[in-house]
Amino acid sequence: MKLLTCPMNGSRPLSEFIFGGEYRDAPDQKTCSDSEWAAYVHNRSGAPGDKKEWWYHSPSGTWFIAERNTLSDKVSRTYLLSANTNSTQEQAK
Amino acid sequence: MSLRTTKQNGEWLDRTKKINFTFEGEAFTAFEGDTISSALWAAGQKVLGRSFKYHRARGVLSLANHDVNILVTDGIDTNMRADVVLVKDGMVLNAVNTIGGVKKDKNSYIDSISPLLPVGFYYKAFHTPRRFFPFWEKVIRKAAGLGIVNFDYPRILKRKLHTHCDVLVIGAGPTGLTAACVAAEAGLEVTIVDENQQAGGSLGYDRSGNVAMASQLTDLLAKVAGYSNITMITGAYAAGYYPDHLIPIVAANGITKVRAKTVIVASGAFEQPPVFRYNDLPGVMLGSAAQRLIYRYGVKPFNNGVVVTANDYGYRVALDLLAAGTKVVAVVDLRAEASPMAAEVTKRGVKVYPGHCVYEALASSDKSGVRGAIICAYDEQKNVAITAKKITLECDGIAMSAGWAPAGALLYQAGTAMQFDYAVQQFVPSRIPDGIFAAGKVNGIFELEQRINDAKRAANEALRYLGLSAPEVVTERHVGASPSHAYPMVPHDKGKNFVDFDEDIQIKDFVNAAKEGFDNIELMKRFTTVGMGPSQGKHSNMNAIRILAKIRNLPVEKIGTTTSRPFFHPTPIGHLGGRGFHSHRLTSLHQWHAEHGAVFTDIGAWKRAAYYPTVGQTKEDAIQTEAMAVRQTAGIIDGSSFGKIEVHGPDAAEFLERFFTGVYATQKVGSCRYVMLLDESGVIVDDGIASRLADDLFYLSVGTSNAAAVYREMQRSQQMWQLDLGLVNVTGAFGAINIAGPAAREILATLTDLDLSYESFPISSVRESIVAGVEARLIRVAFVSDVGYELHIPMVQVPQVWQALLDAGKKHGIRPFGSDTQRLLRLEMGHAMPGVDTDGLTNPFEIGAEWALKMSKSYFIGQRSLQILAKKPLRKRLVAFALAENFKGEMPMDCNLVLEGREILGRVTSIGYSKFIDRCIGLAFVTPAKTAIGAQFQIRTDNGSSVTATVVKTPFLKN
């Protein structure tokens, strides 16, 4: 079983985490066209590569972002999504 | 005739303890420490089992946990591997896969008709005509498989342990032991695992007759024992590699899951048999098997043997045989070039035949053993025997040493790239993932000194990986003669030269498979079944790759290997089975429900009372009785499992505005509002009630099953929005009771001083007061009845209030009702439930919930998608319907289709019979053309009948 580093709780087994989908920046819903919005809601890039993903550490209720390469399954970085991202943490070895 | 030798230095036997057992009805004795095979072999029993397909007699092959033709049953267990399972006093053993015993197996005739059973025979012969297949299936099923499963097998719970270590060393041979010492010396926690009963690996048996080797092992083991930070696990195998260095270690009594910081794979190599006619006779065995017999169990492999070799190991085996008192007739070496070790055996009077092969082994008259070997010259270029001049050597056994295949399963599983190293004729790791290191034979290093050096290199690399300083050690790659022969195969016109002993696969089977087009290693594996037997190709895959390479005239590395998957060794299902841990949550009233005959149902993580049947009452009756109580007087339901979430802080209202579809900024303290959660595509996720307890405190109650997911999404949104508020999931802290029905107010009034008049406590309002002596939040809801109060109280005090309500309502005939009854009651009220009456594509327009949407708000989740959806024509809409009065036909069910001719208009989402209004009522999705009150549509029942339904108004109660 994989280990994942929660920014608040450190390295924990994957069974404690829930995947929350890819993190994507939403277009401005006031200015975007209908088709731009529909593309944001419904289209996903399945191409493997470096992705930003939502992960949830279930026992502590912590949402965070993991940067993961979906081809190699290597997580390079996990951090809380916040205005000041000073709480970033490199994925421990 | 006994083949037992005098005591060997380092043997695994306790000769002071005698063991008695029977095999196929015959009595045998053994010493403690003997395996079943070693005990039988010592007693002169040569035929230990029958092969899977042709039922040929088989004896010892590897003595290394892949003698899968020697499977026995003790009457309880089956398919026990006799080569490694220790014999115990009183065992009553029989070989599997025979009819009438190993010596006179009635199925041995199959061997003589084997030319009629070519590879792929079953696939082709029984494929058509299909109507005969059930007959053939019975025959084939009987013939296939080995032992018979004992259906009375006792359930033995196997433990699962989790442990951690700094360094996990796989393999306790000289390489693994050395690596462990280096890591332990650096202060690390080290675990070593080895599948053998005792540590030592090849150092324990590959001695070339040199007794000093035994003391080298003793010294090494003593050194290991001196480190308190080394944990040694023997008799257990590392069964697979899982990400981030999680290795399950399987022992007889269960699995230990080891999480290591780094892994050193020193798993060694499997000896590979050369392939010649009758290389499967009892008495023909791998050189390492002969050595194991001698040094572990004090058993001579035979009295008068021939060694066939294609590397220098054969000479070492010859010297070990001589040391054990076995006569060695000759060493037959496939290689034309004389080995530097040839002189040593010649000196001991053993004749060496370089450039020769065993063309065929000769079976004794009853085919139970070897009486000789026909040898002849071997053309190493063409890989054929030169049969012009054959020599017959008399012997009673043949030891074979032709090469090795790396035990690299875990390396492969970890994602290691392997390349073929021609210096050792073996696949070796070329690129290993971080934190994993390979050393010794599995790394293509064979000389003992070099292996020990390689162990130091790997261990020091592991130390550096863990951030410690450690010297760079360089390992020299192998020089000199290859330990493995490039193609140790001897074709024979009459075949029976076995490549895979599990499945009786011969060289010609590969040739035929390739002719049929199965000339890719993965296809060939499946067509010939090579490597698909219980030993999983440990002695056959490498030869199969070599044969295919020759057939296709390609270098070996172009053929590649088949995929290695966990578990690397067959593991009993009992080891893998879990204990059935299914956690569920109970309300504080659970005991009460159980005592009052409740039938429970699983909703989300909770056990809820579904209904309370009296003795002899049907489910339907119980539900109708409970529902009638709510309609006529009062009922109470335990709603403690409802999701309950507090949102507190200055931005609480702003949060709700963004998260839900309605308006909350202007919501008055003391009032409740409906909340509906959408996802970004505008699909309904869940709904509930928001009660405003203060300007900066909302108390949310949502459905049971989705509560955790809703709370999780709230947390995610807060993570993004960073509003000034806190979220608290109080689902477990608060219990809830809903009292509903015309008498609810009167009953509740006896337990509280709160003014319950409809004017001062109207529908959709919330009050905080004392009920039955307990602080409660009271919410006026109209979910199951026009008059209803949800009492939210601390979970532990729920039973106290529950009992007080029952007592107070006794004279009214108050009844508890369960969640199934609640379903019917809310249907009578015409309420659609998310997840029941909606699915993963349903938007609010489709259930007529426009009233719940405040589209003019600046933002809510799903708003932008609803703006788009609102412009599109509606495709379906939820309507309330009733069946004809006194409907007596087949009752439609949830999910039955609404049809018009052959066209699907929609489906039923909820349906039930209401005793109170004496009609069958329900909700269904239909096309917009069918939504007018009075419109009719057809529902098709499970049995195909058509039932007419009429669209009606809600609530049904007022129709």
Tab-separated table of N, CA, C and O in Angstrom, chain B residues 685-756:
chain	number	residue	atom	x	y	z
B	685	VAL	N	-27.133	16.654	-5.091
B	685	VAL	CA	-26.323	15.763	-4.269
B	685	VAL	C	-27.092	15.366	-3.014
B	685	VAL	O	-27.179	14.189	-2.673
B	686	ASP	N	-27.651	16.332	-2.332
B	686	ASP	CA	-28.364	16.016	-1.099
B	686	ASP	C	-29.217	17.225	-0.715
B	686	ASP	O	-29.069	18.312	-1.270
B	687	ASP	N	-30.087	17.027	0.264
B	687	ASP	CA	-30.834	18.156	0.793
B	687	ASP	C	-30.982	18.011	2.304
B	687	ASP	O	-30.518	17.026	2.874
B	688	GLY	N	-31.566	19.005	2.940
B	688	GLY	CA	-31.702	18.977	4.390
B	688	GLY	C	-32.304	20.280	4.883
B	688	GLY	O	-32.937	21.020	4.130
B	689	ILE	N	-32.104	20.531	6.179
B	689	ILE	CA	-32.691	21.699	6.829
B	689	ILE	C	-31.580	22.495	7.511
B	689	ILE	O	-30.725	21.916	8.184
B	690	ALA	N	-31.613	23.830	7.302
B	690	ALA	CA	-30.693	24.703	8.029
B	690	ALA	C	-31.486	25.477	9.063
B	690	ALA	O	-32.421	26.216	8.724
B	691	SER	N	-31.140	25.304	10.338
B	691	SER	CA	-31.825	26.028	11.415
B	691	SER	C	-30.889	27.108	11.924
B	691	SER	O	-29.741	26.815	12.298
B	692	ARG	N	-31.364	28.334	11.930
B	692	ARG	CA	-30.493	29.419	12.398
B	692	ARG	C	-30.704	29.604	13.899
B	692	ARG	O	-31.759	30.040	14.333
B	693	LEU	N	-29.683	29.258	14.663
B	693	LEU	CA	-29.785	29.340	16.119
B	693	LEU	C	-29.281	30.674	16.635
B	693	LEU	O	-29.611	31.081	17.746
B	694	ALA	N	-28.427	31.326	15.843
B	694	ALA	CA	-27.909	32.644	16.202
B	694	ALA	C	-27.450	33.292	14.909
B	694	ALA	O	-27.377	32.633	13.868
B	695	ASP	N	-27.122	34.579	14.966
B	695	ASP	CA	-26.630	35.244	13.758
B	695	ASP	C	-25.443	34.488	13.176
B	695	ASP	O	-25.275	34.384	11.974
B	696	ASP	N	-24.621	33.956	14.084
B	696	ASP	CA	-23.395	33.310	13.618
B	696	ASP	C	-23.414	31.805	13.877
B	696	ASP	O	-22.374	31.187	13.996
B	697	LEU	N	-24.598	31.218	13.957
B	697	LEU	CA	-24.652	29.764	14.144
B	697	LEU	C	-25.833	29.147	13.384
B	697	LEU	O	-26.992	29.448	13.651
B	698	PHE	N	-25.470	28.295	12.419
B	698	PHE	CA	-26.471	27.489	11.719
B	698	PHE	C	-26.283	26.034	12.129
B	698	PHE	O	-25.162	25.559	12.286
B	699	TYR	N	-27.428	25.382	12.301
B	699	TYR	CA	-27.414	23.960	12.642
B	699	TYR	C	-28.054	23.232	11.468
B	699	TYR	O	-29.223	23.418	11.159
B	700	LEU	N	-27.234	22.396	10.773
B	700	LEU	CA	-27.730	21.715	9.571
B	700	LEU	C	-28.082	20.277	9.903
B	700	LEU	O	-27.332	19.597	10.614
B	701	SER	N	-29.229	19.826	9.385
B	701	SER	CA	-29.481	18.391	9.451
B	701	SER	C	-29.734	17.888	8.036
B	701	SER	O	-30.508	18.472	7.281
B	702	VAL	N	-29.009	16.839	7.690
B	702	VAL	CA	-29.106	16.250	6.345
B	702	VAL	C	-29.358	14.762	6.496
B	702	VAL	O	-29.311	14.209	7.594
B	703	GLY	N	-29.604	14.098	5.343
B	703	GLY	CA	-29.936	12.675	5.372
B	703	GLY	C	-28.825	11.824	5.966
B	703	GLY	O	-27.683	12.258	6.103
B	704	THR	N	-29.170	10.580	6.308
B	704	THR	CA	-28.225	9.696	6.981
B	704	THR	C	-27.089	9.258	6.076
B	704	THR	O	-25.916	9.326	6.434
B	705	SER	N	-27.452	8.796	4.859
B	705	SER	CA	-26.467	8.072	4.070
B	705	SER	C	-25.386	8.974	3.502
B	705	SER	O	-24.271	8.552	3.288
B	706	ASN	N	-25.713	10.241	3.265
B	706	ASN	CA	-24.772	11.105	2.569
B	706	ASN	C	-24.052	12.078	3.495
B	706	ASN	O	-23.266	12.905	3.034
B	707	ALA	N	-24.300	11.968	4.792
B	707	ALA	CA	-23.842	13.012	5.706
B	707	ALA	C	-22.323	13.205	5.663
B	707	ALA	O	-21.833	14.335	5.609
B	708	ALA	N	-21.599	12.088	5.661
B	708	ALA	CA	-20.138	12.199	5.695
B	708	ALA	C	-19.629	12.897	4.437
B	708	ALA	O	-18.720	13.735	4.494
B	709	ALA	N	-20.232	12.561	3.297
B	709	ALA	CA	-19.775	13.150	2.032
B	709	ALA	C	-20.114	14.634	1.968
B	709	ALA	O	-19.323	15.434	1.461
B	710	VAL	N	-21.284	15.014	2.491
B	710	VAL	CA	-21.669	16.426	2.490
B	710	VAL	C	-20.706	17.229	3.370
B	710	VAL	O	-20.211	18.286	2.981
B	711	TYR	N	-20.436	16.693	4.553
B	711	TYR	CA	-19.507	17.376	5.467
B	711	TYR	C	-18.130	17.534	4.813
B	711	TYR	O	-17.489	18.578	4.896
B	712	ARG	N	-17.702	16.469	4.127
B	712	ARG	CA	-16.400	16.491	3.449
B	712	ARG	C	-16.366	17.598	2.391
B	712	ARG	O	-15.391	18.328	2.260
B	713	GLU	N	-17.457	17.717	1.637
B	713	GLU	CA	-17.501	18.761	0.605
B	713	GLU	C	-17.533	20.152	1.237
B	713	GLU	O	-16.971	21.101	0.689
B	714	MET	N	-18.192	20.256	2.378
B	714	MET	CA	-18.193	21.548	3.077
B	714	MET	C	-16.770	21.921	3.479
B	714	MET	O	-16.330	23.067	3.326
B	715	GLN	N	-16.037	20.931	3.972
B	715	GLN	CA	-14.645	21.196	4.365
B	715	GLN	C	-13.804	21.616	3.171
B	715	GLN	O	-12.971	22.506	3.256
B	716	ARG	N	-14.045	20.943	2.023
B	716	ARG	CA	-13.269	21.294	0.823
B	716	ARG	C	-13.571	22.734	0.393
B	716	ARG	O	-12.674	23.500	0.080
B	717	SER	N	-14.876	23.086	0.415
B	717	SER	CA	-15.250	24.431	0.006
B	717	SER	C	-14.622	25.465	0.940
B	717	SER	O	-14.100	26.489	0.496
B	718	GLN	N	-14.643	25.166	2.235
B	718	GLN	CA	-14.054	26.102	3.197
B	718	GLN	C	-12.550	26.237	2.964
B	718	GLN	O	-11.990	27.332	3.084
B	719	GLN	N	-11.927	25.123	2.597
B	719	GLN	CA	-10.488	25.165	2.280
B	719	GLN	C	-10.224	26.130	1.116
B	719	GLN	O	-9.237	26.862	1.103
B	720	MET	N	-11.160	26.159	0.170
B	720	MET	CA	-10.985	27.055	-0.987
B	720	MET	C	-11.374	28.488	-0.655
B	720	MET	O	-10.734	29.421	-1.069
B	721	TRP	N	-12.481	28.634	0.095
B	721	TRP	CA	-13.037	29.983	0.293
B	721	TRP	C	-12.375	30.718	1.450
B	721	TRP	O	-12.391	31.944	1.491
B	722	GLN	N	-11.867	29.962	2.425
B	722	GLN	CA	-11.181	30.577	3.573
B	722	GLN	C	-12.049	31.637	4.269
B	722	GLN	O	-11.611	32.745	4.546
B	723	LEU	N	-13.319	31.289	4.512
B	723	LEU	CA	-14.217	32.223	5.202
B	723	LEU	C	-13.946	32.175	6.707
B	723	LEU	O	-13.318	31.256	7.221
B	724	ASP	N	-14.497	33.175	7.398
B	724	ASP	CA	-14.279	33.265	8.844
B	724	ASP	C	-15.353	32.438	9.553
B	724	ASP	O	-16.410	32.951	9.934
B	725	LEU	N	-15.113	31.161	9.664
B	725	LEU	CA	-16.107	30.283	10.290
B	725	LEU	C	-15.459	28.950	10.656
B	725	LEU	O	-14.334	28.651	10.262
B	726	GLY	N	-16.206	28.181	11.426
B	726	GLY	CA	-15.778	26.828	11.745
B	726	GLY	C	-16.864	25.839	11.384
B	726	GLY	O	-18.053	26.184	11.400
B	727	LEU	N	-16.463	24.627	11.030
B	727	LEU	CA	-17.420	23.564	10.716
B	727	LEU	C	-17.232	22.461	11.749
B	727	LEU	O	-16.110	22.038	12.007
B	728	VAL	N	-18.326	22.027	12.352
B	728	VAL	CA	-18.231	20.934	13.321
B	728	VAL	C	-19.259	19.871	12.959
B	728	VAL	O	-20.443	20.162	12.824
B	729	ASN	N	-18.752	18.662	12.778
B	729	ASN	CA	-19.657	17.549	12.503
B	729	ASN	C	-20.141	17.003	13.847
B	729	ASN	O	-19.386	16.378	14.576
B	730	VAL	N	-21.389	17.278	14.186
B	730	VAL	CA	-21.929	16.857	15.490
B	730	VAL	C	-22.887	15.677	15.347
B	730	VAL	O	-23.716	15.429	16.209
B	731	THR	N	-22.688	14.918	14.226
B	731	THR	CA	-23.583	13.784	13.972
B	731	THR	C	-23.612	12.813	15.145
B	731	THR	O	-24.676	12.341	15.549
B	732	GLY	N	-22.444	12.511	15.707
B	732	GLY	CA	-22.394	11.546	16.803
B	732	GLY	C	-22.704	12.170	18.149
B	732	GLY	O	-23.035	11.467	19.103
B	733	ALA	N	-22.617	13.488	18.238
B	733	ALA	CA	-22.828	14.160	19.530
B	733	ALA	C	-24.307	14.337	19.824
B	733	ALA	O	-24.739	14.243	20.966
B	734	PHE	N	-25.063	14.611	18.768
B	734	PHE	CA	-26.504	14.807	18.931
B	734	PHE	C	-27.278	13.601	18.432
B	734	PHE	O	-27.018	13.097	17.348
B	735	GLY	N	-28.228	13.181	19.217
B	735	GLY	CA	-29.212	12.243	18.733
B	735	GLY	C	-30.450	13.015	18.328
B	735	GLY	O	-30.538	14.221	18.587
B	736	ALA	N	-31.387	12.351	17.684
B	736	ALA	CA	-32.598	13.053	17.285
B	736	ALA	C	-33.792	12.116	17.362
B	736	ALA	O	-33.683	10.920	17.086
B	737	ILE	N	-34.908	12.682	17.788
B	737	ILE	CA	-36.169	11.944	17.788
B	737	ILE	C	-37.177	12.800	17.027
B	737	ILE	O	-37.268	14.009	17.244
B	738	ASN	N	-37.911	12.170	16.129
B	738	ASN	CA	-38.979	12.891	15.450
B	738	ASN	C	-40.303	12.363	15.976
B	738	ASN	O	-40.570	11.168	15.901
B	739	ILE	N	-41.088	13.266	16.557
B	739	ILE	CA	-42.441	12.870	16.974
B	739	ILE	C	-43.415	13.528	16.009
B	739	ILE	O	-43.341	14.738	15.753
B	740	ALA	N	-44.283	12.718	15.405
B	740	ALA	CA	-45.135	13.217	14.328
B	740	ALA	C	-46.538	12.655	14.469
B	740	ALA	O	-46.742	11.569	15.015
B	741	GLY	N	-47.508	13.412	13.976
B	741	GLY	CA	-48.889	12.956	13.992
B	741	GLY	C	-49.785	13.980	14.670
B	741	GLY	O	-49.297	14.905	15.327
B	742	PRO	N	-51.112	13.840	14.502
B	742	PRO	CA	-52.051	14.836	15.027
B	742	PRO	C	-51.918	15.056	16.542
B	742	PRO	O	-52.156	16.158	17.033
B	743	ALA	N	-51.502	14.011	17.295
B	743	ALA	CA	-51.411	14.164	18.752
B	743	ALA	C	-50.020	14.571	19.213
B	743	ALA	O	-49.765	14.680	20.411
B	744	ALA	N	-49.106	14.811	18.270
B	744	ALA	CA	-47.707	15.059	18.627
B	744	ALA	C	-47.584	16.278	19.531
B	744	ALA	O	-46.870	16.263	20.532
B	745	ARG	N	-48.290	17.344	19.192
B	745	ARG	CA	-48.143	18.575	19.954
B	745	ARG	C	-48.650	18.388	21.382
B	745	ARG	O	-48.017	18.807	22.336
B	746	GLU	N	-49.765	17.717	21.489
B	746	GLU	CA	-50.356	17.518	22.803
B	746	GLU	C	-49.446	16.671	23.696
B	746	GLU	O	-49.251	16.966	24.883
B	747	ILE	N	-48.854	15.646	23.107
B	747	ILE	CA	-47.955	14.782	23.885
B	747	ILE	C	-46.720	15.559	24.307
B	747	ILE	O	-46.310	15.544	25.470
B	748	LEU	N	-46.126	16.288	23.322
B	748	LEU	CA	-44.899	17.019	23.612
B	748	LEU	C	-45.129	18.101	24.669
B	748	LEU	O	-44.261	18.369	25.507
B	749	ALA	N	-46.339	18.692	24.629
B	749	ALA	CA	-46.643	19.798	25.549
B	749	ALA	C	-46.552	19.370	27.007
B	749	ALA	O	-46.268	20.190	27.883
B	750	THR	N	-46.764	18.066	27.266
B	750	THR	CA	-46.704	17.608	28.665
B	750	THR	C	-45.272	17.527	29.167
B	750	THR	O	-45.044	17.340	30.359
B	751	LEU	N	-44.291	17.645	28.274
B	751	LEU	CA	-42.893	17.456	28.677
B	751	LEU	C	-42.059	18.725	28.595
B	751	LEU	O	-40.877	18.716	28.875
B	752	THR	N	-42.674	19.837	28.170
B	752	THR	CA	-41.891	21.064	28.027
B	752	THR	C	-42.748	22.283	28.356
B	752	THR	O	-43.970	22.246	28.190
B	753	ASP	N	-42.069	23.335	28.805
B	753	ASP	CA	-42.768	24.582	29.082
B	753	ASP	C	-42.860	25.469	27.849
B	753	ASP	O	-43.503	26.520	27.867
B	754	LEU	N	-42.184	25.055	26.787
B	754	LEU	CA	-42.169	25.864	25.572
B	754	LEU	C	-43.585	26.033	25.018
B	754	LEU	O	-44.376	25.093	25.042
B	755	ASP	N	-43.860	27.241	24.553
B	755	ASP	CA	-45.160	27.508	23.921
B	755	ASP	C	-45.189	26.831	22.559
B	755	ASP	O	-44.473	27.204	21.639
B	756	LEU	N	-46.002	25.776	22.435
B	756	LEU	CA	-46.025	24.991	21.196
B	756	LEU	C	-47.156	25.405	20.274
B	756	LEU	O	-47.438	24.722	19.296
